[in-house]
Amino acid sequence: MFGVLQPCRHTLDDELAELWRAHLCGLCLELRDSHGQASRLTTNTDAVMISVLTAAQRSVPAELTTAGRCPLRAMRRAEVMVGADPGIRLAATASLTLAAGKAADIPAEQAHGLAPRSRVRAVAAGVAARRLHRAAARSSSSTDLSIDDMMATLARQADIESGSTDLHEILSPAAQVCADVFAATADAAGTPGNRDHLAAIGADFGAIAHLLDAIDDYDTDLTEGVFNPLRATDTDVASALADCRRMAKAIRRRYELLRLEDDRLLRAVLLDGLHRAISRRSRSRGLVSLCHNHSPEAAYPNPTGWPPFPPPDYPESWPYPPPFRPNRGFLERLGPFVWTTCSGRACCTDHWNHCSDKWKSECCDCDDCDCDCCDCDCCDCP
């Protein structure tokens, strides 16, 4: 799944995880129903966040519908957002516009000498860009977005890249388009007071997304001879990540000024998602970054892969973090389960149930007896 924001299942309780899937599947199905099966390939998590952002500002509960079975849901049915939802419509428009802009940028970069020439790739990208542009224009009829203006802004990208060494200027098209989309969520939700703050948040988000993309492609762009904004402006990765953290802090400050109804999912997706996206790049480059409250545990994450803080639904009485990886497989469970069961540990001490990953109390209280726990029959442990 494409996108900067990748929600972590361990920071979402069951309710929020189901709500995230409702937005994700609702967007995918709206793209299919309105623009054909191929358009579902444009689904990305950043666009899903636009739907979540719109819903967080609305006082009216979102309307859900039951979707049919899907291979991506293990052939299960699910409750999803209706296609007529304003957030879903806006997210669909954003998905198609982003895809159209990326496709149109391929022949433009080749024309400006920013990428190796490939006629086949340029022609195919040009055809895809025109089709996606038309689809985005149809989708935008129910929103306040001007697709032509947004595409014109994105079309300036290659011109700017070919003649500028100012990183801020190179990032400006992506920042402007994201600002327009974020501000449009306030119009869709009927909260005009949020518009200015959301435009500023969107501008910072667009710049961060562009910088993280440049960081991801930093080495491959050099190998393939493709333009990279960091190399073109002599900006090192550490400086780019510092800029990302600075803008992420600005987003947090403005976020607190928004008038929101229920922002639990939005906070987990946007704020926590941005923090994880930046930290992940920092760790991969050997540049450890502190979290927003400078926790050393966040700077040096637990080796088992759990987040620095317990998920929202994590029982307070359980030790944290668990001594095993999240979502481990059967073979990783088998050895600890056999050892806990056969050693008698399950009977006489608190322990982890390695089948269910739950913290269990001892099966019997041996403080007042001389038993060796071999005949314990007091619960269904381990």
Coordinates of C-alpha atoms in Angstrom, one line a residue:
M1 CA 0.0 0.0 0.0
F2 CA 1.4 3.4 -1.0
G3 CA 1.6 6.4 1.2
V4 CA 3.8 8.0 3.9
L5 CA 1.4 7.1 6.7
Q6 CA 1.3 3.5 7.7
P7 CA -0.9 3.0 10.8
C8 CA 0.5 0.5 13.3
R9 CA -1.9 -2.2 14.4
H10 CA -0.4 -2.0 17.9
T11 CA -1.4 1.6 18.3
L12 CA -5.1 1.0 17.3
D13 CA -7.6 -0.8 19.4
D14 CA -10.1 -3.1 17.8
E15 CA -12.6 -0.3 17.3
L16 CA -10.2 2.1 15.6
A17 CA -8.7 -0.7 13.5
E18 CA -12.2 -1.5 12.2
L19 CA -12.8 2.2 11.6
W20 CA -9.6 2.5 9.6
R21 CA -10.5 -0.5 7.5
A22 CA -14.0 1.1 6.9
H23 CA -12.3 4.2 5.5
L24 CA -9.7 2.2 3.5
C25 CA -12.2 -0.2 1.9
G26 CA -14.7 2.6 1.3
L27 CA -12.2 4.5 -0.7
C28 CA -11.1 1.5 -2.7
L29 CA -14.7 0.6 -3.5
E30 CA -15.6 4.1 -4.5
L31 CA -12.7 4.2 -6.9
R32 CA -13.9 0.9 -8.4
D33 CA -17.6 1.9 -8.7
S34 CA -17.0 5.3 -10.1
H35 CA -13.8 4.8 -12.2
G36 CA -13.3 1.1 -12.9
Q37 CA -11.2 -1.7 -11.4
A38 CA -7.9 -0.2 -12.6
S39 CA -8.4 2.9 -10.6
R40 CA -8.2 0.9 -7.3
L41 CA -4.5 0.8 -7.9
T42 CA -4.3 4.5 -7.0
T43 CA -5.6 3.8 -3.4
N44 CA -3.0 5.1 -0.9
T45 CA -3.0 5.5 2.9
D46 CA -2.4 9.3 2.7
A47 CA -5.6 9.7 0.8
V48 CA -7.4 7.5 3.3
M49 CA -6.2 9.9 6.0
I50 CA -8.1 12.7 4.1
S51 CA -11.3 10.7 4.6
V52 CA -10.4 10.2 8.3
L53 CA -9.6 14.0 8.7
T54 CA -13.0 14.9 7.2
A55 CA -14.9 12.5 9.4
A56 CA -13.1 13.8 12.5
Q57 CA -14.5 17.3 11.9
R58 CA -18.1 16.2 11.3
S59 CA -20.6 16.0 14.1
V60 CA -22.8 13.7 12.1
P61 CA -21.9 10.0 12.4
A62 CA -20.5 8.5 9.2
E63 CA -22.9 6.3 7.2
L64 CA -21.7 2.7 6.7
T65 CA -22.7 0.0 4.4
T66 CA -22.0 -3.7 4.2
A67 CA -19.5 -4.6 1.5
G68 CA -19.2 -7.9 -0.2
R69 CA -16.4 -10.5 0.2
C70 CA -13.0 -9.4 -0.9
P71 CA -9.7 -11.4 -1.2
L72 CA -7.8 -8.6 0.6
R73 CA -10.1 -9.2 3.6
A74 CA -9.7 -13.0 3.5
M75 CA -13.1 -13.2 1.7
R76 CA -14.9 -11.7 4.7
R77 CA -17.7 -9.0 4.5
A78 CA -17.1 -5.7 6.2
E79 CA -18.8 -2.5 7.2
V80 CA -17.3 0.3 5.0
M81 CA -17.9 4.0 4.4
V82 CA -20.5 4.7 1.7
G83 CA -19.3 6.1 -1.6
A84 CA -21.4 9.3 -1.2
D85 CA -19.6 10.3 2.0
P86 CA -17.9 13.7 1.5
G87 CA -14.6 12.4 3.0
I88 CA -14.6 9.4 0.7
R89 CA -15.3 11.6 -2.4
L90 CA -12.5 14.0 -1.4
A91 CA -10.1 11.1 -0.8
A92 CA -10.9 9.6 -4.2
T93 CA -10.3 12.9 -5.9
A94 CA -7.0 13.2 -4.0
S95 CA -5.9 9.7 -5.0
L96 CA -6.6 10.2 -8.6
T97 CA -5.0 13.7 -8.7
L98 CA -1.8 12.5 -7.0
A99 CA -1.6 9.5 -9.4
A100 CA -2.2 11.8 -12.4
G101 CA 0.5 14.2 -11.2
K102 CA 3.0 11.5 -10.7
A103 CA 2.3 10.0 -14.1
A104 CA 2.6 13.4 -15.9
D105 CA 5.9 14.1 -14.1
I106 CA 7.6 11.1 -15.9
P107 CA 7.6 12.6 -19.4
A108 CA 8.2 16.1 -18.0
E109 CA 11.3 15.0 -16.2
Q110 CA 12.6 13.3 -19.3
A111 CA 11.9 16.4 -21.4
H112 CA 13.9 18.5 -19.0
G113 CA 16.8 16.1 -18.8
L114 CA 16.1 15.2 -15.2
A115 CA 15.8 11.4 -15.9
P116 CA 17.0 9.0 -18.6
R117 CA 14.9 9.1 -21.8
S118 CA 12.6 6.1 -22.4
R119 CA 10.1 6.7 -25.1
V120 CA 7.9 3.7 -24.1
R121 CA 7.8 4.8 -20.5
A122 CA 7.0 8.4 -21.4
V123 CA 4.2 7.5 -23.8
A124 CA 2.6 5.1 -21.3
A125 CA 2.9 7.6 -18.5
G126 CA 1.4 10.3 -20.6
V127 CA -1.6 8.2 -21.6
A128 CA -2.2 7.2 -17.9
A129 CA -1.8 10.8 -16.8
R130 CA -4.6 12.0 -19.2
R131 CA -7.0 9.3 -18.2
L132 CA -6.4 9.9 -14.5
H133 CA -6.8 13.6 -15.0
R134 CA -10.2 13.1 -16.6
A135 CA -11.2 10.7 -13.8
A136 CA -10.1 13.2 -11.1
A137 CA -12.1 15.9 -12.8
R138 CA -15.2 13.8 -12.7
S139 CA -14.6 12.9 -9.1
S140 CA -14.1 16.5 -8.1
S141 CA -17.5 17.6 -9.3
S142 CA -18.9 16.9 -5.8
T143 CA -16.0 18.7 -4.0
D144 CA -14.6 22.2 -3.9
L145 CA -11.3 21.3 -5.4
S146 CA -10.1 22.7 -8.7
I147 CA -8.4 19.8 -10.4
D148 CA -7.1 22.0 -13.3
D149 CA -5.4 24.4 -10.8
M150 CA -3.9 21.5 -8.9
M151 CA -2.6 19.8 -12.0
A152 CA -1.2 23.1 -13.2
T153 CA 0.7 23.5 -9.9
L154 CA 2.1 19.9 -10.1
A155 CA 3.1 20.5 -13.8
R156 CA 5.5 23.3 -12.6
Q157 CA 7.5 20.7 -10.7
A158 CA 9.9 19.7 -13.6
D159 CA 10.4 23.4 -14.5
I160 CA 11.4 24.3 -11.0
E161 CA 13.6 21.3 -10.6
S162 CA 15.5 22.1 -13.8
G163 CA 16.3 25.6 -12.8
S164 CA 16.4 25.9 -9.0
T165 CA 18.7 24.9 -6.2
D166 CA 16.4 26.1 -3.4
L167 CA 15.0 23.1 -1.6
H168 CA 12.0 25.1 -0.3
E169 CA 11.1 26.2 -3.9
I170 CA 11.4 22.6 -5.1
L171 CA 9.0 21.4 -2.4
S172 CA 6.5 24.2 -3.0
P173 CA 4.2 22.4 -5.6
A174 CA 3.6 19.4 -3.4
A175 CA 3.1 21.7 -0.4
Q176 CA 0.6 23.9 -2.2
V177 CA -1.5 20.9 -3.5
C178 CA -1.6 19.3 -0.1
A179 CA -2.6 22.6 1.5
D180 CA -5.6 22.8 -1.0
V181 CA -6.7 19.3 -0.2
F182 CA -6.4 19.6 3.6
A183 CA -8.3 22.9 3.5
A184 CA -11.0 21.3 1.4
T185 CA -11.8 18.9 4.2
A186 CA -12.9 21.8 6.3
D187 CA -15.4 22.8 3.6
A188 CA -16.6 19.3 3.2
A189 CA -17.1 18.9 6.9
G190 CA -18.7 22.3 7.4
T191 CA -16.1 23.7 9.7
P192 CA -14.7 26.8 8.0
G193 CA -12.9 27.8 11.1
N194 CA -10.4 25.0 10.6
R195 CA -9.6 26.0 7.0
D196 CA -6.5 28.2 7.6
H197 CA -5.0 25.8 10.2
L198 CA -5.5 22.8 7.9
A199 CA -4.0 24.6 4.9
A200 CA -0.8 25.2 7.0
I201 CA -0.8 21.6 8.2
G202 CA -1.3 20.4 4.6
A203 CA 1.6 22.5 3.3
D204 CA 3.9 21.0 5.9
F205 CA 2.6 17.5 5.3
G206 CA 3.2 17.9 1.5
A207 CA 6.8 19.1 2.1
I208 CA 7.4 16.2 4.5
A209 CA 6.1 13.6 2.1
H210 CA 8.3 15.0 -0.7
L211 CA 11.4 15.0 1.5
L212 CA 10.7 11.4 2.8
D213 CA 10.3 10.3 -0.8
A214 CA 13.6 11.9 -1.7
I215 CA 15.3 10.2 1.3
D216 CA 13.9 6.8 0.2
D217 CA 15.2 7.3 -3.3
Y218 CA 18.5 9.0 -2.4
D219 CA 20.7 6.1 -3.4
T220 CA 18.6 4.6 -6.3
D221 CA 18.2 8.0 -8.0
L222 CA 22.0 8.3 -8.1
T223 CA 22.4 4.9 -9.6
E224 CA 19.6 5.4 -12.2
G225 CA 20.6 9.0 -13.1
V226 CA 17.3 10.5 -11.8
F227 CA 16.9 13.9 -10.3
N228 CA 16.9 14.0 -6.5
P229 CA 16.0 17.2 -4.7
L230 CA 18.5 16.5 -1.8
R231 CA 21.5 16.0 -4.1
A232 CA 20.5 18.9 -6.4
T233 CA 20.5 21.3 -3.4
D234 CA 23.5 19.8 -1.5
T235 CA 21.2 18.8 1.4
D236 CA 22.3 15.8 3.4
V237 CA 19.8 13.3 4.7
A238 CA 20.4 14.3 8.3
S239 CA 19.4 17.9 7.5
A240 CA 16.4 16.7 5.6
L241 CA 15.2 14.6 8.5
A242 CA 15.7 17.6 10.9
D243 CA 13.5 19.6 8.6
C244 CA 10.9 16.9 8.7
R245 CA 10.9 16.8 12.5
R246 CA 10.6 20.6 12.6
M247 CA 7.6 20.5 10.3
A248 CA 6.0 17.6 12.2
K249 CA 6.2 19.6 15.4
A250 CA 4.6 22.5 13.7
I251 CA 1.8 20.2 12.6
R252 CA 1.3 19.0 16.2
R253 CA 1.0 22.6 17.4
R254 CA -1.6 23.6 14.8
Y255 CA -3.4 20.3 15.3
E256 CA -4.3 21.3 18.8
L257 CA -6.0 24.4 17.4
L258 CA -8.4 22.5 15.3
R259 CA -12.1 22.0 16.3
L260 CA -12.6 18.2 16.1
E261 CA -15.4 15.9 17.2
D262 CA -13.7 12.5 17.5
D263 CA -10.0 12.6 16.6
R264 CA -8.9 9.3 18.1
L265 CA -8.2 7.6 14.7
L266 CA -6.9 10.8 13.2
R267 CA -4.4 11.3 15.9
A268 CA -3.1 7.8 15.5
V269 CA -2.9 8.0 11.8
L270 CA -1.7 11.5 11.2
L271 CA 0.4 12.5 14.2
D272 CA 1.7 9.1 15.3
G273 CA 2.0 8.0 11.7
L274 CA 4.2 11.0 10.8
H275 CA 6.4 10.3 13.8
R276 CA 6.9 6.7 12.9
A277 CA 7.6 7.6 9.2
I278 CA 10.3 10.0 10.2
S279 CA 11.8 7.7 12.9
R280 CA 11.8 4.8 10.5
R281 CA 14.0 6.7 8.0
S282 CA 16.2 7.9 10.9
R283 CA 16.9 4.4 12.1
S284 CA 17.5 3.0 8.6
R285 CA 20.1 5.7 8.1
G286 CA 21.6 5.2 11.6
L287 CA 20.3 8.6 12.7
V288 CA 18.3 8.0 15.8
S289 CA 15.6 10.5 16.5
L290 CA 13.8 11.2 19.8
C291 CA 10.0 11.1 20.0
H292 CA 7.9 14.2 20.6
N293 CA 8.4 14.0 24.3
H294 CA 12.1 13.0 24.0
S295 CA 11.7 9.6 25.5
P296 CA 14.9 7.5 25.4
E297 CA 12.8 4.4 25.0
A298 CA 11.5 5.8 21.7
A299 CA 15.1 6.7 20.5
Y300 CA 16.3 3.2 21.2
P301 CA 13.2 1.0 20.5
N302 CA 12.7 -2.4 22.1
P303 CA 14.5 -5.1 20.1
T304 CA 11.4 -7.2 20.0
G305 CA 9.7 -4.6 17.8
W306 CA 7.0 -3.3 20.1
P307 CA 6.3 0.5 20.1
P308 CA 7.9 2.6 23.0
F309 CA 4.5 3.0 24.6
P310 CA 1.7 0.4 25.2
P311 CA -1.2 0.3 22.7
P312 CA -4.4 1.9 23.8
D313 CA -6.1 -1.4 24.7
Y314 CA -3.1 -2.9 26.4
P315 CA -4.0 -4.1 30.0
E316 CA -2.3 -2.0 32.7
S317 CA -1.5 -5.1 34.8
W318 CA 0.5 -6.8 32.1
P319 CA 4.3 -6.2 31.9
Y320 CA 5.4 -4.2 28.9
P321 CA 7.0 -4.7 26.5
P322 CA 6.4 -8.5 26.1
P323 CA 9.5 -10.6 25.5
F324 CA 8.5 -11.6 22.0
R325 CA 7.8 -10.1 18.6
P326 CA 4.3 -8.8 17.7
N327 CA 2.4 -11.1 15.4
R328 CA 4.9 -14.0 15.7
G329 CA 4.3 -17.2 13.9
F330 CA 3.6 -20.7 15.1
L331 CA 7.1 -21.9 15.3
E332 CA 8.2 -18.9 17.4
R333 CA 5.4 -19.8 19.9
L334 CA 6.0 -23.5 20.1
G335 CA 9.3 -23.6 22.0
P336 CA 8.3 -21.1 24.8
F337 CA 4.9 -22.8 25.1
V338 CA 6.5 -26.2 25.6
W339 CA 9.0 -24.9 28.1
T340 CA 6.4 -22.9 30.1
T341 CA 4.1 -25.9 30.3
C342 CA 6.5 -28.7 31.0
S343 CA 8.7 -26.9 33.5
G344 CA 5.7 -26.2 35.8
R345 CA 6.2 -22.5 35.5
A346 CA 2.6 -22.1 34.3
C347 CA 1.3 -23.5 37.6
C348 CA 3.4 -21.6 40.1
T349 CA 4.1 -18.2 38.7
D350 CA 2.6 -15.5 36.6
H351 CA 3.6 -16.1 33.0
W352 CA 2.9 -15.4 29.3
N353 CA 0.5 -17.8 27.5
H354 CA 2.4 -18.3 24.3
C355 CA -0.7 -19.5 22.4
S356 CA -2.8 -16.4 23.1
D357 CA 0.0 -13.9 23.9
K358 CA -1.9 -13.0 27.2
W359 CA -0.4 -12.5 30.6
K360 CA -1.7 -15.2 32.9
S361 CA -1.8 -15.5 36.7
E362 CA -0.4 -18.7 38.3
C363 CA -2.7 -21.6 38.1
C364 CA -2.7 -22.3 41.8
D365 CA -1.5 -20.6 45.0
C366 CA 1.3 -22.7 46.5
D367 CA 2.1 -20.3 49.4
D368 CA 0.0 -22.3 51.9
C369 CA 0.7 -25.8 50.8
D370 CA 3.5 -28.3 50.1
C371 CA 2.3 -29.3 46.6
D372 CA 4.7 -29.8 43.7
C373 CA 2.0 -28.7 41.3
C374 CA 2.0 -32.0 39.5
D375 CA -1.8 -32.5 40.2
C376 CA -2.9 -29.0 39.6
D377 CA -6.5 -28.9 38.3
C378 CA -7.7 -25.4 39.3
C379 CA -7.9 -23.7 35.9
D380 CA -7.5 -24.0 32.2
C381 CA -3.8 -22.8 32.1
P382 CA -1.5 -22.2 30.5

